[in-house]
Coordinates of C-alpha atoms in Angstrom, one line a residue:
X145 CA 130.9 51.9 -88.4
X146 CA 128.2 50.1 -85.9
X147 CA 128.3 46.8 -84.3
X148 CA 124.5 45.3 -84.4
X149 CA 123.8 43.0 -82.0
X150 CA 122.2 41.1 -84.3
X151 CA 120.6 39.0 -81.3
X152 CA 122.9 37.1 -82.3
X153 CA 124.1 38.9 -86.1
X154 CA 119.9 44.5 -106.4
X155 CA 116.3 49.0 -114.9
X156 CA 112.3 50.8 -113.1
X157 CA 111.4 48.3 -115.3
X158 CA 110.9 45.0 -114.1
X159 CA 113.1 44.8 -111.5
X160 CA 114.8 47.8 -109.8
X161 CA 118.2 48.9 -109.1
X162 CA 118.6 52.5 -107.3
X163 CA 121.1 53.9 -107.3
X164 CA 121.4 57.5 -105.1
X165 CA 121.2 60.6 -106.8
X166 CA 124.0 63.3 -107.4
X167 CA 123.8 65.9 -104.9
X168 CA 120.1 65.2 -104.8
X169 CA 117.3 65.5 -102.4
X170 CA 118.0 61.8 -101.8
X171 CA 121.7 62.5 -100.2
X172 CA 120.2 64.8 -97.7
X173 CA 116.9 62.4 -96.2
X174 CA 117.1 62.1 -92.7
X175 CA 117.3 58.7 -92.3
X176 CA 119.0 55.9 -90.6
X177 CA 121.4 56.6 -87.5
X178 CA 119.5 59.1 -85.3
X179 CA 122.8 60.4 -84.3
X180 CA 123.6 61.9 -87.4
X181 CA 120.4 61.4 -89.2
X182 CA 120.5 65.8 -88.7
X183 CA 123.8 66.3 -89.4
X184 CA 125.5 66.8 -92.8
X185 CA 128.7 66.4 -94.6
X186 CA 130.1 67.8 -97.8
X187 CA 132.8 66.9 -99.9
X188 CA 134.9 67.9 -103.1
X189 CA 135.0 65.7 -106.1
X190 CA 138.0 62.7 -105.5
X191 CA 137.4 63.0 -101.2
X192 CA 136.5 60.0 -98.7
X193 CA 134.3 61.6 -96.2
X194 CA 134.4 59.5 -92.7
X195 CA 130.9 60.1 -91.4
X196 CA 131.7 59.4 -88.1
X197 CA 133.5 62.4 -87.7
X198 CA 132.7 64.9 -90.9
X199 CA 136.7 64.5 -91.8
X200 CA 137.9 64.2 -95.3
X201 CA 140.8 60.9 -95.4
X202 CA 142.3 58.6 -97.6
X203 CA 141.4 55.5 -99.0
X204 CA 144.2 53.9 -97.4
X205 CA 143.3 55.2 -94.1
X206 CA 139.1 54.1 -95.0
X207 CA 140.7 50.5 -95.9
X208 CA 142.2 50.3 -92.1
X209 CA 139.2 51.3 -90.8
X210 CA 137.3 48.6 -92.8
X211 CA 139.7 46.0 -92.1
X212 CA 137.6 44.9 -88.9
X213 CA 133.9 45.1 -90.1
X214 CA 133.0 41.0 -91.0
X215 CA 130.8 42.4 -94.0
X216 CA 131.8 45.5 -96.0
X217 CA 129.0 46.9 -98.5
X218 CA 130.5 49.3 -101.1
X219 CA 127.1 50.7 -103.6
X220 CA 127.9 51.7 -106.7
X221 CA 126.0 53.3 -109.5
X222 CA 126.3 51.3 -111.9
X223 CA 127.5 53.1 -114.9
X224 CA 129.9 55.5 -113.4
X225 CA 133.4 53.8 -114.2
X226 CA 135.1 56.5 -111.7
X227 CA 133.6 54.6 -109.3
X228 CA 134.4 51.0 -110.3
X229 CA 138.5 52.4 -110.0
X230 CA 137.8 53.3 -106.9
X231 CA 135.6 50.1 -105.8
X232 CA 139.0 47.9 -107.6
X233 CA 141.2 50.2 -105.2
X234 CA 139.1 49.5 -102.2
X235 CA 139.2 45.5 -102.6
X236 CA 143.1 46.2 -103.2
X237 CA 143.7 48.1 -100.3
X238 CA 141.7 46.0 -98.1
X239 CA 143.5 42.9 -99.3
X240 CA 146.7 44.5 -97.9
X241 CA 145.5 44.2 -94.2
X242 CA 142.5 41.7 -94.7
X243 CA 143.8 38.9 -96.5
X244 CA 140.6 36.4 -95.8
X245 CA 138.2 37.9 -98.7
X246 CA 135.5 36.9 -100.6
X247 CA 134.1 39.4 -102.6
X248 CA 130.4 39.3 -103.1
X249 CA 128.5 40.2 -106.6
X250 CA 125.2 41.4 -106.8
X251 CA 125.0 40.7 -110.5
X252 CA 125.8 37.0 -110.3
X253 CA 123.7 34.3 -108.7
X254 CA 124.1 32.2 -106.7
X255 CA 124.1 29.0 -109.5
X256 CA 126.9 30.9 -110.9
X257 CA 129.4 30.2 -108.3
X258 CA 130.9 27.2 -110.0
X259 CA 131.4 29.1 -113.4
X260 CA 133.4 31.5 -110.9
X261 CA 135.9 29.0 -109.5
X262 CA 136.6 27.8 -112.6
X263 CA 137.2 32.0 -113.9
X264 CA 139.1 32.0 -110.5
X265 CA 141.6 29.5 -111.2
X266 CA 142.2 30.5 -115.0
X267 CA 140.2 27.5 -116.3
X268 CA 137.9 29.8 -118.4
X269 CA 138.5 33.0 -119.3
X270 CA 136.2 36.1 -119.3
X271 CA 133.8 35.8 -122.5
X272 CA 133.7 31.9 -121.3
X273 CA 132.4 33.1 -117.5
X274 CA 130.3 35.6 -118.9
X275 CA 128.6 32.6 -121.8
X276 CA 128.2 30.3 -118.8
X277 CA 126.5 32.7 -116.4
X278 CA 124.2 34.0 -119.3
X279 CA 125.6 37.8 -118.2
X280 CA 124.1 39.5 -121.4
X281 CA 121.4 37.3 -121.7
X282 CA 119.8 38.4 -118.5
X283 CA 120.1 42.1 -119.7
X284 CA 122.9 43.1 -117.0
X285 CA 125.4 45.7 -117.6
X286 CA 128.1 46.0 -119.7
X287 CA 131.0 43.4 -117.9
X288 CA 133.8 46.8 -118.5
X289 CA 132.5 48.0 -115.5
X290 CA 133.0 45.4 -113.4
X291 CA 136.2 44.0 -114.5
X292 CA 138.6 46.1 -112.7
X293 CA 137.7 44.7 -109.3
X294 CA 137.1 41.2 -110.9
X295 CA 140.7 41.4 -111.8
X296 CA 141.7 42.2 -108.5
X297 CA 140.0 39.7 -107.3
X298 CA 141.7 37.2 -109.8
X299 CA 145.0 39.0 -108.9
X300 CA 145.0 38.3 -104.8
X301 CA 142.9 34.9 -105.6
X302 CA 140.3 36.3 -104.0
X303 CA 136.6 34.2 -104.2
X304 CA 134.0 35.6 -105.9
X305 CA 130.8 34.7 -104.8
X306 CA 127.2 35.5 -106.5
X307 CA 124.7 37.0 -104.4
X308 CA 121.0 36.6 -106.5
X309 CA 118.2 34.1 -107.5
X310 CA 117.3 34.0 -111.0
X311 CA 115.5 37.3 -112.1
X312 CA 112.3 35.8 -112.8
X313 CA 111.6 35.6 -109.0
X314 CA 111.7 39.3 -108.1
X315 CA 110.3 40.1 -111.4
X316 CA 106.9 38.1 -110.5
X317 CA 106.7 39.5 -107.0
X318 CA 107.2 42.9 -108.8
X319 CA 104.4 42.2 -110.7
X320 CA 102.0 40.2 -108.7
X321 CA 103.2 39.8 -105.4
X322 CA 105.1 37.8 -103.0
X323 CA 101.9 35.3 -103.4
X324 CA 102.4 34.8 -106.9
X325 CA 105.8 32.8 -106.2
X326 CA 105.2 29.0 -106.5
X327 CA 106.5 26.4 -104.0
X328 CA 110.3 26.0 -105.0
X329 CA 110.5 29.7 -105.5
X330 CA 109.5 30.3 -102.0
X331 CA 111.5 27.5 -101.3
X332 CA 114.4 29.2 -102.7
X333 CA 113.5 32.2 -101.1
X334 CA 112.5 32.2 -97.5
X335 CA 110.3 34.1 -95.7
X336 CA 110.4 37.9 -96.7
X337 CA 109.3 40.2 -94.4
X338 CA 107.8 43.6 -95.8
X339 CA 106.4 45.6 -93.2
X340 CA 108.7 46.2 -90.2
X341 CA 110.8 49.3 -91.7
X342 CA 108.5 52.8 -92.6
X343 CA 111.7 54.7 -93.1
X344 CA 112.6 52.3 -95.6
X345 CA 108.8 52.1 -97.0
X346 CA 110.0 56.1 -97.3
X347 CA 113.1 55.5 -99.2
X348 CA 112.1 53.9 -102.2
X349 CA 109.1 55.7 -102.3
X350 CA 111.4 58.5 -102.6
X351 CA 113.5 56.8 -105.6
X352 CA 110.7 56.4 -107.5
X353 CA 109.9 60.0 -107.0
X354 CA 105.6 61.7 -107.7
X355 CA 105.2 58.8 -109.8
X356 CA 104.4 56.5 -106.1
X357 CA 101.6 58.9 -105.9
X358 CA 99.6 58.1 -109.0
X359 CA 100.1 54.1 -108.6
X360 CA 97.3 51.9 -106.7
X361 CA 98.8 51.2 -103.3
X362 CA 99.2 47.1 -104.4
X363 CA 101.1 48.1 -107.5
X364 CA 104.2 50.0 -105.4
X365 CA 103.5 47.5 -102.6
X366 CA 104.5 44.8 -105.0
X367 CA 107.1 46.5 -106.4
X368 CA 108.5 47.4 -102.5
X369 CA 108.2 43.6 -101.8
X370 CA 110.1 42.7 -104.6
X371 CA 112.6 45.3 -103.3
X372 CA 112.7 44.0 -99.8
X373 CA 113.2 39.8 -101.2
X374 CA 116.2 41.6 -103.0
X375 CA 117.6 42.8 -100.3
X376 CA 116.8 39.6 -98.0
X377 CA 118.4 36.9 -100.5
X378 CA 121.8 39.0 -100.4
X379 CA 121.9 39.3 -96.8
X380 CA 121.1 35.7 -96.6
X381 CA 124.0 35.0 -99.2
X382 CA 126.1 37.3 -98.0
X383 CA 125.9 35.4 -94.6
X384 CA 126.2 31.9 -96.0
X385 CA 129.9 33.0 -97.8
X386 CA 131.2 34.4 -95.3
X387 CA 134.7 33.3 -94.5
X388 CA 135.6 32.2 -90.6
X389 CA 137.6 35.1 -89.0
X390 CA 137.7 36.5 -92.9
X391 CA 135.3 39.4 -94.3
X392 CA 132.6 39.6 -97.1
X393 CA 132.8 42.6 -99.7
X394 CA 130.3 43.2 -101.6
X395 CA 129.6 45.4 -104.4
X396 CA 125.8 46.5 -104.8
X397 CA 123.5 49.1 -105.6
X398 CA 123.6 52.0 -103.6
X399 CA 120.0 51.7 -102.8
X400 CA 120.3 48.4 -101.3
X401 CA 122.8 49.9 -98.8
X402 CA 122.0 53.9 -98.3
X403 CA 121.0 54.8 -94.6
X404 CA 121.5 51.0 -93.4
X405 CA 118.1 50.3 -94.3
X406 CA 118.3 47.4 -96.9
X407 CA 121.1 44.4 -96.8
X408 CA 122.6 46.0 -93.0
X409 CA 118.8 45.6 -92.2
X410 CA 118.1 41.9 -93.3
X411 CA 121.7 41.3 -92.3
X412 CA 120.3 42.0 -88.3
X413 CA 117.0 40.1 -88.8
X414 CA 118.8 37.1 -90.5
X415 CA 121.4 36.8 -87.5
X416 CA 118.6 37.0 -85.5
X417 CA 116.6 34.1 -86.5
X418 CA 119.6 32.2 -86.9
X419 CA 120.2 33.2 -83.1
X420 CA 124.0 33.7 -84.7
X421 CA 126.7 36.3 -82.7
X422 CA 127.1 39.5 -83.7
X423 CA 129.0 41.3 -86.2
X424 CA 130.5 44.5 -87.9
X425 CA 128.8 45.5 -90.6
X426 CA 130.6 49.0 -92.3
X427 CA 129.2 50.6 -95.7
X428 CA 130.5 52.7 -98.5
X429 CA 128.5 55.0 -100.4
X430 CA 129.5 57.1 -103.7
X431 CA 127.7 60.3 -104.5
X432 CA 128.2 62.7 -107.4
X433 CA 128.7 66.6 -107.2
X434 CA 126.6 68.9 -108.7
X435 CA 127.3 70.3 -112.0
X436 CA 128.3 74.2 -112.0
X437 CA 125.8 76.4 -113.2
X438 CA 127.4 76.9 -116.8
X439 CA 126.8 81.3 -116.7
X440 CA 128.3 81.6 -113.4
X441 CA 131.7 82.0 -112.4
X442 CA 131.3 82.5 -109.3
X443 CA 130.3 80.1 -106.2
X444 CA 126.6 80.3 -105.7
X445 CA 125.2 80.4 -102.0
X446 CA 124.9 82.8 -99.2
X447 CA 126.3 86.2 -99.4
X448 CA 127.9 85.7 -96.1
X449 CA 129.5 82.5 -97.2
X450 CA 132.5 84.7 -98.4
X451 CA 134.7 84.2 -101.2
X452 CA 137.7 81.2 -99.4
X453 CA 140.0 79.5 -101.5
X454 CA 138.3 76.4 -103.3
X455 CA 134.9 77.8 -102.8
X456 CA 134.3 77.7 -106.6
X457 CA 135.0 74.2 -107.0
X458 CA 131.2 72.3 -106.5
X459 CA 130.7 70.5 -103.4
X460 CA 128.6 67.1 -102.6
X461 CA 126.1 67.6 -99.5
X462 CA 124.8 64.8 -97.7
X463 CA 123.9 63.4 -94.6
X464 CA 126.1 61.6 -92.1
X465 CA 123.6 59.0 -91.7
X466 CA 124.0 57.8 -95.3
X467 CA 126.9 55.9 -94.8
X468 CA 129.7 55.1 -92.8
X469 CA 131.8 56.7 -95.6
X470 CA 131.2 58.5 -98.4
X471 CA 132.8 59.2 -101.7
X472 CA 132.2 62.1 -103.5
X473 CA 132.6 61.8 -107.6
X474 CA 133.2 63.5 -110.4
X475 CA 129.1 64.1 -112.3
X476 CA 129.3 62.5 -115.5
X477 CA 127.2 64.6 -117.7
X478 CA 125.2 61.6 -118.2
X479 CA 127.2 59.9 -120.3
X480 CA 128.5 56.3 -119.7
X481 CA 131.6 55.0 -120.0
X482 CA 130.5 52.8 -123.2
X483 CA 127.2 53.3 -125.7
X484 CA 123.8 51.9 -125.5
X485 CA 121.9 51.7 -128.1
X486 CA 118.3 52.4 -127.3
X487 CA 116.9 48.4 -128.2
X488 CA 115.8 45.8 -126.5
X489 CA 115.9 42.4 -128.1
X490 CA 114.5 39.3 -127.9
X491 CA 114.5 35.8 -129.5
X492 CA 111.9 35.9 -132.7
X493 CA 110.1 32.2 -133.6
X494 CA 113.1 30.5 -134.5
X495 CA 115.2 32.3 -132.3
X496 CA 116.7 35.1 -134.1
X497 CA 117.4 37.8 -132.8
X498 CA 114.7 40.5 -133.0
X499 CA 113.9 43.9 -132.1
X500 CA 111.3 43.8 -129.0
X501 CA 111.3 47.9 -128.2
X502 CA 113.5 50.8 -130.0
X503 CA 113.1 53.1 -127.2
X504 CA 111.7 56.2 -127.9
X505 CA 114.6 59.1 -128.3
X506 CA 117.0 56.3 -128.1
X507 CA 119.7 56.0 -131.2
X508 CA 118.0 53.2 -132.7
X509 CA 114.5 54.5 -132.9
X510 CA 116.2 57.5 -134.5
X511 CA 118.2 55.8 -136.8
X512 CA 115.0 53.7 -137.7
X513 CA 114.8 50.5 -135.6
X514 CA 111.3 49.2 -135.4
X515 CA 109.6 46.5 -133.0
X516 CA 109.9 43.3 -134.9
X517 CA 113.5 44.1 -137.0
X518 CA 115.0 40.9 -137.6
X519 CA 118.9 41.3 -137.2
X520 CA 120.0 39.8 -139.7
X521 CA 124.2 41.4 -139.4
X522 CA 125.9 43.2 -137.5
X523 CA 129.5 45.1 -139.0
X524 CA 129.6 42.5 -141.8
X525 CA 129.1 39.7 -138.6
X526 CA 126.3 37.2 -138.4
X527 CA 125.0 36.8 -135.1
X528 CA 123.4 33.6 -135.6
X529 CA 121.8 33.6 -131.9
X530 CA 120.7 36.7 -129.7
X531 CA 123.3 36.0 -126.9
X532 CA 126.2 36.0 -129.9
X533 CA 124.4 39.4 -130.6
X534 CA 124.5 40.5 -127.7
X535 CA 128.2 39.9 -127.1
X536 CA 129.0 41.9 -130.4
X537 CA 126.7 44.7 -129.2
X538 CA 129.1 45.1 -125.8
X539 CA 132.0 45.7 -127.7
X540 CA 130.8 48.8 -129.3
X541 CA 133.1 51.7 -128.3
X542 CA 132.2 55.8 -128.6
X543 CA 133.3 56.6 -131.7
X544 CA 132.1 53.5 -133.3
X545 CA 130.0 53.0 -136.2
X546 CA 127.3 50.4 -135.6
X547 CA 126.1 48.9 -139.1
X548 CA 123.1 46.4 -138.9
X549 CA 121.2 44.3 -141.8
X550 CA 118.0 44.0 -140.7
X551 CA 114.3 42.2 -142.4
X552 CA 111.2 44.0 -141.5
X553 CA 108.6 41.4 -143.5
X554 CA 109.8 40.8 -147.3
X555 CA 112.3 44.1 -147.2
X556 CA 115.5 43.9 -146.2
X557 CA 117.8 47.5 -145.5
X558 CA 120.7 49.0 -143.8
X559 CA 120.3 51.4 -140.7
X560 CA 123.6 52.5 -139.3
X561 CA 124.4 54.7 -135.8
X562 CA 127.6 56.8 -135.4
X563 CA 128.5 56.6 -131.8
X564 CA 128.5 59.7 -130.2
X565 CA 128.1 60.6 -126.4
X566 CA 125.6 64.0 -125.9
X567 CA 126.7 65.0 -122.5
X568 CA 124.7 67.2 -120.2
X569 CA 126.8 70.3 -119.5
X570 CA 124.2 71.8 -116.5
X571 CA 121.9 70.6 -114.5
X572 CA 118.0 72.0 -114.9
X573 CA 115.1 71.7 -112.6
X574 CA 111.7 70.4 -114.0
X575 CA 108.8 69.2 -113.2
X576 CA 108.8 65.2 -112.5
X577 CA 108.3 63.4 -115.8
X578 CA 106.6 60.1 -117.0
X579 CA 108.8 57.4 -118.5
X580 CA 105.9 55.2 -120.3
X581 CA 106.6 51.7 -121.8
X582 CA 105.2 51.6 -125.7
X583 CA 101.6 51.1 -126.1
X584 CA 102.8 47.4 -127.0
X585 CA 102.8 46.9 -123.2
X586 CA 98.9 48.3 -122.5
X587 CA 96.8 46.2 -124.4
X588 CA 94.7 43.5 -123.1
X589 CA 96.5 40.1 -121.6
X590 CA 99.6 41.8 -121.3
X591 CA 99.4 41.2 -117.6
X592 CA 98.1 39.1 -115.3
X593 CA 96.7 42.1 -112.9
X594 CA 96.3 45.1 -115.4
X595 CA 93.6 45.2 -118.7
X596 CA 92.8 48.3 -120.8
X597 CA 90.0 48.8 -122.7
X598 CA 90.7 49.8 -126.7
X599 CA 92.3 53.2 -126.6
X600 CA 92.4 55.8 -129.8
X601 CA 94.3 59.6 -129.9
X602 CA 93.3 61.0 -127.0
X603 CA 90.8 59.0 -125.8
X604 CA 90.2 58.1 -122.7
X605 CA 91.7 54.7 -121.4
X606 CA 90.4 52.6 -118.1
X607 CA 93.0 50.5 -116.4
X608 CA 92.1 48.1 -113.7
X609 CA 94.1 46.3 -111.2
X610 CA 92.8 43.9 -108.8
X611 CA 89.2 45.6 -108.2
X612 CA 91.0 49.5 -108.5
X613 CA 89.9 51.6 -111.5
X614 CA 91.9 54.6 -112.6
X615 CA 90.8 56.4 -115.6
X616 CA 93.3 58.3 -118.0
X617 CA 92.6 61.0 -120.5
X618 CA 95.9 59.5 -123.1
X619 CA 97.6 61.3 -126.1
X620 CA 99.4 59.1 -128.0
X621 CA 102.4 59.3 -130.7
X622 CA 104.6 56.8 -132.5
X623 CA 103.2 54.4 -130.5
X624 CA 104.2 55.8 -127.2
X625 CA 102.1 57.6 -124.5
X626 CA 103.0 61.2 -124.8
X627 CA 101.0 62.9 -122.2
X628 CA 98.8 60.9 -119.1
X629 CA 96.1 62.8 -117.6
X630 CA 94.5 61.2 -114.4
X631 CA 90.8 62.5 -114.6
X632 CA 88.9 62.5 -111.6
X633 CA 85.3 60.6 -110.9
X634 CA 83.8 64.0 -112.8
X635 CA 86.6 63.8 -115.4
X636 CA 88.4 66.8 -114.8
X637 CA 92.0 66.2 -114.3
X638 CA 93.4 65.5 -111.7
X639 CA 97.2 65.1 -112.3
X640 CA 99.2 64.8 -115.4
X641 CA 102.5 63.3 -116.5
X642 CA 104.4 63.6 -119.3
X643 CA 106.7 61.2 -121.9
X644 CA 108.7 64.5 -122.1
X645 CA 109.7 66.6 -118.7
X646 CA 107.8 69.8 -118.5
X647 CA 109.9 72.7 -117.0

């Protein structure tokens, strides 16, 4: 836990979310504290490591602890439901010693704090807050995993509070820059500072893995200003709900809160300029354990580790400076607690709801899904708009059988997808791989800072961006880049990337 005298004291796609990696290089940075920047912790699967001391407690004995910090962060990765029983018993427990709460939501915004009273009290229920703050609509996650601590919250008539600006915002800086805003935006805003913090500079390089390396410095300097307004609006909002003698618990991203280099950061400068006392700021961080190699038995490690009791059992390493405590989960095979489907929709001409990308290897694209599908039903429904779509699609279930009617010009067919999770039962090491959007998104207008000339099999494509030209030797299939070579001034290549990793 630290004090900061403060001098007073949130898919990558278009916006990004980063979460922490399981037992990952990411866990073991040294970052953050300098006291224990150097010095790591481990943990079992279903432990609460205090980093403070290296000791294992309970969450009972974590929620004591937390009782006195004015703002507790607890990250979350944000498809693990383990974790979301655990964040729900975190709220719970604290509630028990902290009974001035507000409980803070990166996925809401800040316009949606009416809708939440109103979900508070019992005036609306839960398909009537998420309609009124648009939750599908804005392409957030399914609302399962968030409403065990929601209910909580109802339960002790705790506030909620939302935490964001509309998405548009950090999507445009993402894009274009913190220039690109336009007067109320900035208004709405603030100043965002972007270049007092290497070691966070470092971080999110580090999420976004070799790929940083083959960008033009102003397209992952947009993308790291969009990262740091993220961060700055919810330590702003965080700030601006927080109760008088009461604390702020807020569920984010782990990224925004790993190493005290994102919201605990703004949460200092923000104090500062508001020349505002200082505070306690404690944070929670969940990390998974590796998977066991599947054709081994036995622990693997040093020969002089011996052969102790629980050895076999796969342990979570990380540094101390990560967070003030650290819980250590169950891996989940990547599998989620509910299905996705593999589309992405949007609202056609007169508003129905169409099929913008079937993302390649997804179940739709497989099943047959094309850009431009017109849903026309889904399990004998009709979803006369995309958000009543989009409610229908979040009740899906593994196991399910997902029927849809869709037009594709004059033909009209049925494509159906049988629900069924495809976990991954060990962990490999490969070569970093290159996630590409379809070749939809690389033609000419398709934004403001990039074009590309026409582009053929394996031809070679020019893409310019602000003044920088990188040329690119491309393969393409099924409408997708397969395979990225980076070609040098002579055109030999220089790096490569592929759609598929490459062991």
């Amino acid at each position: 836990m630290r004090r900061f005298s403060i001098f007073c004291c949130l898919a990558l796609s278009d916006l990004m979310v980063v979460p922490l990696s399981h037992g990952g290089e990411l866990d073991v940075l040294p970052l953050g504290n300098s006291d224990r920047a150097y010095v790591l912790g481990s943990g079992h699967p279903g432990e609460i490591v205090d980093s403070a001391t290296g000791e294992v407690i309970t969450l009972k004995a974590m929620a004591q602890k937390l009782a006195s910090a004015r703002v507790v962060l607890i990250g979350e990765e944000h498809t693990h439901m383990g974790q979301k029983m655990v964040h729900a018993q975190i709220l719970d427990a604290l509630a028990e010693v902290q009974p001035n709460l507000v409980l803070g939501m990166e996925f809401f915004r800040r316009s949606d704090n009416e809708a939440l009273k109103r979900w508070g009290s019992g005036e609306i229920d839960d398909d009537g807050l998420l309609r009124e703050a648009e939750w599908y609509d804005r392409g957030t996650y399914r609302w399962g995993y968030y409403r065990e601590i929601m209910d909580v919250a109802r339960r002790r008539s705790i506030p909620v509070a939302g935490l964001n600006i509309p998405r548009d915002i950090p999507r445009t800086v993402n894009r274009m820059g913190l220039d690109a805003l336009d007067a109320d935006q900035k208004a709405m805003v603030g100043e965002v500072i972007v270049d007092n913090s290497p070691q966070h500079q470092y971080l999110i390089g580090r999420y976004f893995g070799d790929t940083v390396a083959m960008m033009p410095p102003q397209w992952f300097g947009n993308m790291y200003a969009a990262q740091c307004l993220w961060d700055t609006v919810m330590a702003r909002s965080i700030l601006d709900v927080l109760p008088e003698g009461g604390t702020v618990v807020v569920v984010v991203g782990s990224g925004h809160v790993a190493f005290d280099l994102g919201i605990v950061r703004r949460i200092t400068e923000e104090l500062a300029a508001r020349s505002e006392a200082e505070i306690e700021v404690a944070t929670f961080c969940p990390i998974q354990a590796p998977i066991p190699p599947a054709d081994s038995e036995e622990p693997s490690g040093h020969p002089m580790g011996g052969d102790r009791e629980g050895d076999t059992e796969p342990q979570a390493v990380f540094v101390r400076s990560l967070a003030d405590f650290v819980g250590v989960f169950q891996a989940t095979g990547g599998v989620d607690a509910w299905p996705t489907l593999g589309l992405k929709l949007k609202e056609g001409e007169a508003g129905e709801p169409t099929v913008s990308i079937a993302w390649p290897d997804g179940r739709a694209a497989e099943a047959g899904f094309e850009t431009g599908d017109v849903i026309l039903d889904f399990n004998g429904l009709d979803p006369r708009t995309l958000s009543d779509l989009r409610m229908m699609l979040a009740g899906l279930e593994w196991g399910d059988r997902a029927d849809l009617r869709v037009q594709r010009g004059e033909e009209t067919f049925d494509l159906a997808m049988l629900l069924v999770p495809d976990p991954v039962l060990e962990e490999r090491q490969v070569a970093p791989g290159w996630t590409v959007e379809p070749v939809e998104a690389l033609t000419p207008g398709s934004a403001e800072a990039v074009t590309v000339a026409e582009v053929g099999p394996e031809e070679v494509t020019v893409l310019q961006s602000k003044g920088e030209t990188l040329r690119w030797a491309v393969t393409w299939g099924d409408g997708v880049a397969q395979e990225l070579h980076m070609l040098d001034e002579s055109g030999r290549v220089n790096r490569s990337r592929y759609l598929e990793p490459r062991a």
